Coordinates of C-alpha atoms in Angstrom, one line a residue:
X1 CA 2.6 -28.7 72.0
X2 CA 2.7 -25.1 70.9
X3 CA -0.2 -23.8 69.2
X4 CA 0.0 -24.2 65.0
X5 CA -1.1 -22.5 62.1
X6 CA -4.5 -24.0 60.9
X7 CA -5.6 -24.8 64.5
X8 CA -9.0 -23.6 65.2
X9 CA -10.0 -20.6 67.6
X10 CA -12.6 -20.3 70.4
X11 CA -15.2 -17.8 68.2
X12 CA -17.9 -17.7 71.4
X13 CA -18.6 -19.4 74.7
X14 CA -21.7 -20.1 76.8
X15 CA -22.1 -21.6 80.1
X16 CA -25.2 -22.8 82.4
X17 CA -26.1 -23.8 85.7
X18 CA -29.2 -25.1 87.3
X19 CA -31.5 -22.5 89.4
X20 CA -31.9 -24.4 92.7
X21 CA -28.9 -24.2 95.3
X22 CA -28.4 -26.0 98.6
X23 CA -26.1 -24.6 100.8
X24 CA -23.3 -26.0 103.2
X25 CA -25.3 -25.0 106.3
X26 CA -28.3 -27.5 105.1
X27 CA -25.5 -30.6 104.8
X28 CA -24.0 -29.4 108.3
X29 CA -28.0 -29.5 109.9
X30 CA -29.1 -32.7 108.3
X31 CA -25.6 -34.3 108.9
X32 CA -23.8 -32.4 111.9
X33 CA -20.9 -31.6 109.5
X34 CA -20.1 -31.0 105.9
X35 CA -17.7 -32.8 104.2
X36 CA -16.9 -30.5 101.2
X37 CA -14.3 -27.9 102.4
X38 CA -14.6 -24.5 100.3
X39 CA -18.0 -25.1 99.2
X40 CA -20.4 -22.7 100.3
X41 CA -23.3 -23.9 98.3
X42 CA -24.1 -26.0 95.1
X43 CA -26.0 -26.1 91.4
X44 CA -28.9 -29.2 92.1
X45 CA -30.3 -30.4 89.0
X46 CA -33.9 -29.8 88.4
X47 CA -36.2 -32.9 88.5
X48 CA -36.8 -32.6 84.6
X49 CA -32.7 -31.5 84.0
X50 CA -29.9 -34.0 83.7
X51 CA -26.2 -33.3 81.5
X52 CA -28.2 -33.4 78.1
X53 CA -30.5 -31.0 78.7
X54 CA -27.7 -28.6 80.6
X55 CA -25.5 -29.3 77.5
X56 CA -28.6 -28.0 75.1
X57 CA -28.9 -24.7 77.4
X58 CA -25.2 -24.3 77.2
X59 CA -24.6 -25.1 73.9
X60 CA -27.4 -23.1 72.3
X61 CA -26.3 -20.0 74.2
X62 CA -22.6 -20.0 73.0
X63 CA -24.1 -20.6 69.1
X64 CA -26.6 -17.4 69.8
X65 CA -23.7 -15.4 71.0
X66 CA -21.3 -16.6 67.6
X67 CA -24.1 -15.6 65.5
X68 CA -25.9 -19.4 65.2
X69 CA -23.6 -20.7 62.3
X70 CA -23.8 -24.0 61.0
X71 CA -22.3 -26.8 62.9
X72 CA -19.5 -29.5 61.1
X73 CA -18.2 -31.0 64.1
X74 CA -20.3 -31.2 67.7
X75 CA -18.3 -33.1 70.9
X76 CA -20.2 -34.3 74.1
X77 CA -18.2 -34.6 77.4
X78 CA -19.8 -35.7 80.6
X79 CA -19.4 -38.3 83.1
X80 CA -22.8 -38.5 84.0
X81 CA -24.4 -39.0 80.4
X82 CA -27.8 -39.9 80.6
X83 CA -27.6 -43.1 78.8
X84 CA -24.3 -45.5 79.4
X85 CA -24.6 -46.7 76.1
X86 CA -25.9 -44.1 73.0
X87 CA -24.6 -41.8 71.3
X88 CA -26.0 -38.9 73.1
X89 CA -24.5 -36.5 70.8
X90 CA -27.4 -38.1 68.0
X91 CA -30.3 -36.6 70.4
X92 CA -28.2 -33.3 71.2
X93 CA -27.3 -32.5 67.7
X94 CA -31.3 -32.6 66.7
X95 CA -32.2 -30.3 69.6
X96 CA -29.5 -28.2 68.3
X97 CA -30.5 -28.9 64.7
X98 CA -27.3 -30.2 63.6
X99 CA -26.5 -31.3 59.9
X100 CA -27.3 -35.4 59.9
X101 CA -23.4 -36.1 58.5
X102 CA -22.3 -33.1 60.8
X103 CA -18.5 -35.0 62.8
X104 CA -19.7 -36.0 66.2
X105 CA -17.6 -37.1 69.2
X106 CA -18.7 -38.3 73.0
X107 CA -15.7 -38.1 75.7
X108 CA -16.9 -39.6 79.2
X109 CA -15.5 -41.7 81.9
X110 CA -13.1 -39.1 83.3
X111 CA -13.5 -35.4 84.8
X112 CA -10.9 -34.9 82.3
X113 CA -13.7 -35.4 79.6
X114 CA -14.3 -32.1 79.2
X115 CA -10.8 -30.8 78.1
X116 CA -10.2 -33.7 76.2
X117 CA -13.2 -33.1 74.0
X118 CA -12.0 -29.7 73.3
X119 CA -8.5 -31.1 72.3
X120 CA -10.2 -33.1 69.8
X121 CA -12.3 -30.3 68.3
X122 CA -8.6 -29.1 68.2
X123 CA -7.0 -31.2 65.9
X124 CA -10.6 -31.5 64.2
X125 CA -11.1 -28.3 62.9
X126 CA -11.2 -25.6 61.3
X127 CA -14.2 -26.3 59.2
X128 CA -14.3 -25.3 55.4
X129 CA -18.1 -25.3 55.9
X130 CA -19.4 -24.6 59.3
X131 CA -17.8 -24.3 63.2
X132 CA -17.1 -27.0 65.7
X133 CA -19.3 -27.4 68.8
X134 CA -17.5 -28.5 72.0
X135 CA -19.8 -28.9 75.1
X136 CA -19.0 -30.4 79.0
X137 CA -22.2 -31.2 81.0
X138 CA -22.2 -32.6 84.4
X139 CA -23.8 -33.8 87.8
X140 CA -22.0 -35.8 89.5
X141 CA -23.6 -37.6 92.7
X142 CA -22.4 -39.9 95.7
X143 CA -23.7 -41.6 98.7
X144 CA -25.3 -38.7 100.8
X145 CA -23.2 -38.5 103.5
X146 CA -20.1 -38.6 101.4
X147 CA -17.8 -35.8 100.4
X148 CA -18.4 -36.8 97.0
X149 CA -21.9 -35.6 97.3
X150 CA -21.6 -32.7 100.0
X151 CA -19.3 -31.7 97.0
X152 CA -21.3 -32.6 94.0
X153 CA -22.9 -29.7 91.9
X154 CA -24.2 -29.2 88.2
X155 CA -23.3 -27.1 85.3
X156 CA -22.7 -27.1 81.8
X157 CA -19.9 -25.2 79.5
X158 CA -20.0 -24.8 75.5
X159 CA -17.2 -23.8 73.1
X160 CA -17.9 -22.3 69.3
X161 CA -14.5 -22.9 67.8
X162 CA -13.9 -21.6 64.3
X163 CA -10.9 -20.2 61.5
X164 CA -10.8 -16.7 63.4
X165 CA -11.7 -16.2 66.7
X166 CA -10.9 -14.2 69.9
X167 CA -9.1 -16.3 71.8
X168 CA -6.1 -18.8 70.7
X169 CA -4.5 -22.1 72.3
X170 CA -1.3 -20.9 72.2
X171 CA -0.1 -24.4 73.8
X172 CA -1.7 -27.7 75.3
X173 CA -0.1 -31.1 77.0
X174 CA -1.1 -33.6 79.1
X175 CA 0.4 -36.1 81.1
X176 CA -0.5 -39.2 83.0
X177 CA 0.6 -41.6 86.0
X178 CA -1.1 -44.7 87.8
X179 CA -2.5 -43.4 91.0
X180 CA -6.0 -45.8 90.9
X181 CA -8.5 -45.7 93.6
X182 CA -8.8 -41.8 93.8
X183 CA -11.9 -41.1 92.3
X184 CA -14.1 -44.1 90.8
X185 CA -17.4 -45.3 89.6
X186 CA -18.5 -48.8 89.5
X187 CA -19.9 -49.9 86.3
X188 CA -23.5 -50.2 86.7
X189 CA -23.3 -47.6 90.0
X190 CA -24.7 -43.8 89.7
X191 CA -22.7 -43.3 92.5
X192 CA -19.1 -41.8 92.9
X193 CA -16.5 -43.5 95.2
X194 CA -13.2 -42.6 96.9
X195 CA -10.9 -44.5 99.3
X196 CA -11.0 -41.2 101.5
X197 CA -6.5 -41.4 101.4
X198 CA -6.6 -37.2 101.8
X199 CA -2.2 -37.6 101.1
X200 CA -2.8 -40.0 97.9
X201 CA -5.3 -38.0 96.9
X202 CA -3.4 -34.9 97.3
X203 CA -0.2 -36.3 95.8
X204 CA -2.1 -37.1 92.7
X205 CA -3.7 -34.2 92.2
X206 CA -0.9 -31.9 92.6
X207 CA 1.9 -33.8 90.6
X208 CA -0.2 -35.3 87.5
X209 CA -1.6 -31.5 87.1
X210 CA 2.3 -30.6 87.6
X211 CA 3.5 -33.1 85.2
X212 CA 0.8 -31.5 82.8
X213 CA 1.4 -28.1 83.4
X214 CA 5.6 -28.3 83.7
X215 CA 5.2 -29.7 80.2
X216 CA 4.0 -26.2 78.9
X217 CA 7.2 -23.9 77.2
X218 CA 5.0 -20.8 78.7
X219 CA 5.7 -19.3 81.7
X220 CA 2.6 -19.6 83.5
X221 CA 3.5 -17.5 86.1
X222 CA 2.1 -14.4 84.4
X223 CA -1.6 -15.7 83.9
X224 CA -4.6 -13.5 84.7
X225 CA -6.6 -16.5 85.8
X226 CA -6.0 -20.1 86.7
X227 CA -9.0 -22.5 85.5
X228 CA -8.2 -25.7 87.7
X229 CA -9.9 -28.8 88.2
X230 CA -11.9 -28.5 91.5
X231 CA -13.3 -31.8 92.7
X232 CA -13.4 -29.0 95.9
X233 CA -13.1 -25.7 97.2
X234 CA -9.6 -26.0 98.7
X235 CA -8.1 -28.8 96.6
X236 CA -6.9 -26.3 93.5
X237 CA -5.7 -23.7 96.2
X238 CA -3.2 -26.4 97.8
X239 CA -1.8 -27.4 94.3
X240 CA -1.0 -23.7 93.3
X241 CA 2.8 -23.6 94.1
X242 CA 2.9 -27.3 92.1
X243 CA 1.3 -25.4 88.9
X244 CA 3.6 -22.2 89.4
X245 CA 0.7 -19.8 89.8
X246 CA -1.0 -17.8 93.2
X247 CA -4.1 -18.1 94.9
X248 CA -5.5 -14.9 93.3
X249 CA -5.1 -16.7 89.6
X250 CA -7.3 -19.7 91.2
X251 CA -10.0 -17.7 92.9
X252 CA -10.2 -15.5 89.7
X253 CA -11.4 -19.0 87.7
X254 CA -13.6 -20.3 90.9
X255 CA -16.4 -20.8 90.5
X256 CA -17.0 -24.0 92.4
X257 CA -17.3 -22.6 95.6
X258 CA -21.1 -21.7 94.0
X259 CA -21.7 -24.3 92.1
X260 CA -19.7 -27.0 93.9
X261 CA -17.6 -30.2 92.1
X262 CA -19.2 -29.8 88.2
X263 CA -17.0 -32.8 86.9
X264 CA -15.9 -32.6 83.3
X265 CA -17.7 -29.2 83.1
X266 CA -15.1 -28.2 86.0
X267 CA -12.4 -26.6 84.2
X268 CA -14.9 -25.4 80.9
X269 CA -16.6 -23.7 83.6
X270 CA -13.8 -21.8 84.8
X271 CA -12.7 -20.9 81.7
X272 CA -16.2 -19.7 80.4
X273 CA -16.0 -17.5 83.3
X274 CA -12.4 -16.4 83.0
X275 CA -13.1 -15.2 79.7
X276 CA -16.4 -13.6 80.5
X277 CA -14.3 -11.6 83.1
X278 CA -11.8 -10.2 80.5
X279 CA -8.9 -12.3 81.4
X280 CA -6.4 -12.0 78.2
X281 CA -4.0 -15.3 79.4
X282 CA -5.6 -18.1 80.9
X283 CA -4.0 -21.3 82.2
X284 CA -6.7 -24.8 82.2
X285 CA -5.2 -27.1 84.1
X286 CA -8.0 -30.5 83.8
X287 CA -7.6 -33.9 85.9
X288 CA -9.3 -37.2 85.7
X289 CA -8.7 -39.8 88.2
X290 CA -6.7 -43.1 87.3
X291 CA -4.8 -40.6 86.9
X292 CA -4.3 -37.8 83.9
X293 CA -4.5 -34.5 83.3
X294 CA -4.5 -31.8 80.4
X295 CA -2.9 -28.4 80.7
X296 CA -3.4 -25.5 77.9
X297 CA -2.8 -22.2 77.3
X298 CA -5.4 -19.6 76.3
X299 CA -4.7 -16.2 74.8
X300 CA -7.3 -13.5 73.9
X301 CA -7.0 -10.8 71.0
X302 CA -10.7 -9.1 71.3
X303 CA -13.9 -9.3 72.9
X304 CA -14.9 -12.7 73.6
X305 CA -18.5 -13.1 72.5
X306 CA -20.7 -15.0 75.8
X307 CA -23.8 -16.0 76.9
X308 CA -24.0 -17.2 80.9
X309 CA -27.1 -18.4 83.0
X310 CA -25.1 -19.1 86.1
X311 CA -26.9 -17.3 88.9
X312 CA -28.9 -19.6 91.5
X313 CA -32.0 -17.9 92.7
X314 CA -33.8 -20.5 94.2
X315 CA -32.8 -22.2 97.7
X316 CA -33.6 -25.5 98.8
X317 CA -33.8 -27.6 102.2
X318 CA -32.0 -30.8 102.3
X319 CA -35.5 -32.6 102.0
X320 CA -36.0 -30.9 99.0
X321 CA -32.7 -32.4 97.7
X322 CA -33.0 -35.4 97.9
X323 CA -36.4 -35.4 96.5
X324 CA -34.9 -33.2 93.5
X325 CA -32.4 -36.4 93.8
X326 CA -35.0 -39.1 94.0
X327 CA -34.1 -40.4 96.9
X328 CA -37.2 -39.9 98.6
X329 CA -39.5 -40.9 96.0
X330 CA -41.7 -44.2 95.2
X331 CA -40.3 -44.9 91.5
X332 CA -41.5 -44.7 88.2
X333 CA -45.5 -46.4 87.8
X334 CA -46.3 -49.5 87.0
X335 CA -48.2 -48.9 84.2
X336 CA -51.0 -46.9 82.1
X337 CA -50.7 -43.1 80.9
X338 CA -50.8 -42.4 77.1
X339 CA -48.5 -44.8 76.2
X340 CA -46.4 -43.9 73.4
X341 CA -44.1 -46.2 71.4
X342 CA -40.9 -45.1 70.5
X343 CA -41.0 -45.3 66.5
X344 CA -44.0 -43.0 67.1
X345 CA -42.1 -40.7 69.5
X346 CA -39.6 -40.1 67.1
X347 CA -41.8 -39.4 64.3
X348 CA -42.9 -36.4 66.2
X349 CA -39.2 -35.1 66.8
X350 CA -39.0 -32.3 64.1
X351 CA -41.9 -30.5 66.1
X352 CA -40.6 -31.7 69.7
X353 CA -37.2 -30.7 69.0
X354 CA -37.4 -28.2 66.4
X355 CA -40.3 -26.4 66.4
X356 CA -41.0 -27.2 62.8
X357 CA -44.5 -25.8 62.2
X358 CA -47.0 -26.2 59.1
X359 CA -48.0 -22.7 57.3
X360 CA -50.9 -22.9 55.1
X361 CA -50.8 -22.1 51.0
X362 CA -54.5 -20.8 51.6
X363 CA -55.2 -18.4 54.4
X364 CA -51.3 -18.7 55.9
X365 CA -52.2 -19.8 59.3
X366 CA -49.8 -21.5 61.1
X367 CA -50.6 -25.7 62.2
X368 CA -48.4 -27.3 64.8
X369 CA -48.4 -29.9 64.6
X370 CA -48.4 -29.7 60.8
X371 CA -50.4 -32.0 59.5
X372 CA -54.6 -32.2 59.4
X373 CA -56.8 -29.5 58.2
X374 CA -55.8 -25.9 58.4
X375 CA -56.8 -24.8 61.9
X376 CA -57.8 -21.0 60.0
X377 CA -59.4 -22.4 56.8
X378 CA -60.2 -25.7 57.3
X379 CA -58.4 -27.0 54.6
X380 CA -56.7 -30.1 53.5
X381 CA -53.5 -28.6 52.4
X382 CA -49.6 -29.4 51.6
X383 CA -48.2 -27.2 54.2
X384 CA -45.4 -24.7 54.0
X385 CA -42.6 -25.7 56.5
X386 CA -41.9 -23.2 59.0
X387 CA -39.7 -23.2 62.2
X388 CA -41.4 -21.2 65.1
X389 CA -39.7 -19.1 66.7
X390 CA -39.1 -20.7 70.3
X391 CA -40.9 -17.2 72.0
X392 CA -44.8 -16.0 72.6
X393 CA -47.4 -15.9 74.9
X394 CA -49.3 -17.8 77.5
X395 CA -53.0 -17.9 76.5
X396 CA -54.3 -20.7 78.9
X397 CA -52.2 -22.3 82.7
X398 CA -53.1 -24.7 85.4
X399 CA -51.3 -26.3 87.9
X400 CA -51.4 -30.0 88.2
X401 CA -51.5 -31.0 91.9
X402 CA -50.2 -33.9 93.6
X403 CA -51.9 -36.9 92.2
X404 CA -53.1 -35.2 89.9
X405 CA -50.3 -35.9 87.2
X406 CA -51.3 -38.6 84.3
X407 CA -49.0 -42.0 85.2
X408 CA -46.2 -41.1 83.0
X409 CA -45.2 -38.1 84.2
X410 CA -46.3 -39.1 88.1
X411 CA -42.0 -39.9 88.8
X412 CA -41.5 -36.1 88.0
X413 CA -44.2 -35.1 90.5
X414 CA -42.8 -37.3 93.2
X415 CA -39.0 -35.5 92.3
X416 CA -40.8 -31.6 91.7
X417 CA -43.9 -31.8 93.3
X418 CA -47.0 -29.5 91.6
X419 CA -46.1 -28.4 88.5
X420 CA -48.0 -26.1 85.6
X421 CA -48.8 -26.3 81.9
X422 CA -50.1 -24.1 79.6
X423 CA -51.5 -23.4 76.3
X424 CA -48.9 -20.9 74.5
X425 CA -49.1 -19.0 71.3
X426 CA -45.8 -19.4 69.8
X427 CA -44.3 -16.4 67.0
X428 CA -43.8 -17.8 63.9
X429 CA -40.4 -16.8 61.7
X430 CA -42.2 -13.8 59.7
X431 CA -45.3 -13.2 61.9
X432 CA -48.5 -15.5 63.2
X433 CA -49.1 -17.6 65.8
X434 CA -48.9 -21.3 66.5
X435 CA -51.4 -22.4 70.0
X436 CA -49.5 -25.1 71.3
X437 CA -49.5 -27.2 74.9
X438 CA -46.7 -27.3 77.0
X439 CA -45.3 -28.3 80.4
X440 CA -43.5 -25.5 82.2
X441 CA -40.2 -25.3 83.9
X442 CA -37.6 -23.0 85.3
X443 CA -39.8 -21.1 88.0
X444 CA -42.7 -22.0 90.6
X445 CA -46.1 -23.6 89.5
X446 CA -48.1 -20.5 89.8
X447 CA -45.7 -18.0 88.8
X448 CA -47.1 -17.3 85.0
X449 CA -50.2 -15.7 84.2
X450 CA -52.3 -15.1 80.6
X451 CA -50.7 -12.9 78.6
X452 CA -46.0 -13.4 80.2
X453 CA -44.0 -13.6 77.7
X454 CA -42.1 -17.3 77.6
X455 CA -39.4 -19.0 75.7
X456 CA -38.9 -22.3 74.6
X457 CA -36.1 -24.9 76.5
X458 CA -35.4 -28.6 76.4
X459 CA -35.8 -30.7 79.0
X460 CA -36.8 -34.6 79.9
X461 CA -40.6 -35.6 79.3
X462 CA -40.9 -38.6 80.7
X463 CA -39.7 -42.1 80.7
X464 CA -41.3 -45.2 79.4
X465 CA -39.6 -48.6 78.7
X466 CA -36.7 -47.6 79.6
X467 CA -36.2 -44.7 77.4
X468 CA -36.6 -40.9 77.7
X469 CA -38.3 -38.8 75.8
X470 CA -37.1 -35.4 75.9
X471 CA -39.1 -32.3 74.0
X472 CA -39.3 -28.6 74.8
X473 CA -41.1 -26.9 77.4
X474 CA -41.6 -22.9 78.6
X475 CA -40.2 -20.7 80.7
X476 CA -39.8 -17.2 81.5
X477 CA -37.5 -15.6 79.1
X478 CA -34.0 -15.0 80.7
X479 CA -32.2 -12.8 78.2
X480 CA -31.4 -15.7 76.3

């Protein structure tokens, strides 16, 4: 299909990756060999991270580099979603602060997911009042000695699509043919599966991408870079004379032999990086096991606004990863902690996932949470509602040692070991300061001291019936 007149453009991207990387020479130790050819190492997850918090960090850095417009339309892809059944997009879209009748679309069960969902905002959009918000998140995991696993890696890719933008589909299509048993997950399983057939997998890799791809009118021959699905390092080289384009056009959208097999965030990822790199025609070529695959063709006309966090700058051992994992811990606690119900939780969410503050009539001091007396004055006031800013200062940190952690948040101990918090004096919108308590994330327990400068993130709290509770926490500010 060839690209139309009233089809939405790509205004910004943004892309993130996890700090912590484990590389092929850890697998090849603990295991004697590594099963993931072309993967030298791999995004791991952080104990408090999983796709909805990486699609938060993604998505909010694309917004920031489009200007933070209003959203009309917001699409979720992963197949790893943290919840098989709810509408994750509900939770992302109030992190995000996303109109309540804002279009909202979840796209899972297929690496192709990610592609898919940014059809969709496609033939969505444009938007009379606002942009659309297309976002692939994804860790996938297998058993550990699988090449699944040795593979598996973390990442997440966001898309601001608008009327005008940079960079134009100029043509998409997709195609499809039965090849099951390449790639699976059992309902119920966290685990990915594959019959370990390396011909059938090859053969339907290279000719559903083909079938995709040979639909196009474009001569892709002439791309700058090739954004291909890379459930490996050397799978997307060995289907290049299939797709009509060279190694160089591959390796120029690669990026999973540093963050290994990112699922549905694959080919996003590749194409958040393409464009980062100045690359004016880009080929995406996505496929999804069963098997089907999507193949478009981007074109740029200007700078493409982007916002990245993809560098890894913190190694780990392969005992540290499978305790990032879980693998090696004893399970959630029984019971006790500050129980919190749910209904309560939520009540709280406008401060938790907003940072919506209380400034006083009287004296102007700024409450969070807002509600009480006036922390300045001391009075019983209607509050002003304010949204902090998301930066400031630490004014009090400790570090909570092993077994020191209250019940509910023991299961993150036994996945990150020590971890700090810290009492922080958030900026409000025109000036002020809110003290607030936070966990922090996103560097070693130890690492901040009274007075750094930190930003807000989201990330998961804890977990209590069943259900996670996620809320911000502080970091050290990356150039966000």
């Amino acid at each position: 299909m060839t690209g139309d007149e009233g089809v939405p453009d790509i205004a910004a991207v943004g892309a993130y990756a996890p700090r912590f990387r484990i590389s092929a020479d850890e697998f090849a130790e603990a295991w004697g060999q590594f099963h993931a050819a072309g993967v030298n190492e791999k995004a791991v997850p952080d104990a408090d991270e999983d796709a909805l918090t990486m699609a938060y960090e993604a998505a909010t850095r694309a917004l920031d580099a489009a200007g933070n417009p209003d959203v009309s339309f917001l699409a979720f892809a992963s197949t790893t979603p943290p919840m098989a059944e709810e509408d994750v997009t509900a939770r992302l879209g109030g992190m995000l602060d996303v109109p309540s009748d804002a279009t909202r679309h979840v796209f899972t069960g297929s690496t192709r997911a990610g592609t898919r969902a940014l059809v969709a905002g496609l033939a969505a959009g444009p938007w009379d009042d606002g942009v659309g918000v297309v976002v692939a998140a994804d860790a996938p995991r297998g058993e550990p000695d699988s090449a699944e696993d040795h593979a598996a890696g973390a990442g997440a890719a966001a898309f601001v699509l608008a009327a005008d933008g940079p960079v134009s589909i100029r043509e998409r299509a997709e195609y499809a043919a039965e090849f099951p048993g390449t790639r699976f997950r059992a309902t119920g399983d966290e685990n990915v599966e594959g019959l370990g057939v390396t011909s059938y997998d090859r053969e339907a890799f290279s000719e559903t991408l083909a079938g995709a791809v040979g639909r196009l009118d474009a001569d892709v021959g002439d791309v700058d870079a090739a954004a291909v699905q890379a459930p490996n390092g050397k799978l997307p080289y060995r289907a290049a004379g299939a797709l009509g384009v060279g190694i160089d056009e591959i390796r120029a959208g690669a990026l999973v032999h540093e963050l290994g097999d990112t699922g549905a965030a694959s080919v996003p990822l590749s194409l958040v990086k393409s464009l980062a790199d100045g690359g004016e025609r880009i080929l995406a070529a996505s496929f999804g096991s069963g098997a089907g695959a999507d193949a478009l063709v981007l074109e740029t006309t200007g700078d493409v606004p982007v916002s990245t966090a993809l560098d890894g700058d913190e190694p780990v051992s392969y005992a540290e990863y499978l305790r990032l994992r879980g693998d090696l811990t004893s399970g959630p606690p029984s019971g006790g902690g500050a129980y919190v119900s749910v209904p309560s939780w939520r009540r709280t969410l406008d401060q938790r996932h907003r940072l919506l503050a209380g400034k006083c009539p009287d004296c102007g001091a700024l409450n969070f949470p807002p509600e009480g007396a006036c922390n300045g004055c001391h009075s019983l006031v209607e509050y002003e509602t304010v949204t902090l800013t998301g930066e400031g200062t630490v004014e009090a940190v400790t570090t909570i040692s092993q077994g020191g952690a209250p019940p509910e948040f023991a299961e993150q101990q036994a996945k990150s070991g020590d971890f700090d918090v810290a009492v922080v004096a958030l900026s409000g919108p025109d000036g002020g300061e809110a003290s607030v308590p936070a966990q922090v994330t996103g560097t070693a327990p130890g690492s901040l001291e009274i007075g750094d400068a930190v930003e807000t993130t989201m990330r998961r709290i804890y977990t209590q019936e069943g259900v996670t509770r996620y809320g911000f926490k502080i970091r050290p500010p990356d150039g966000l």
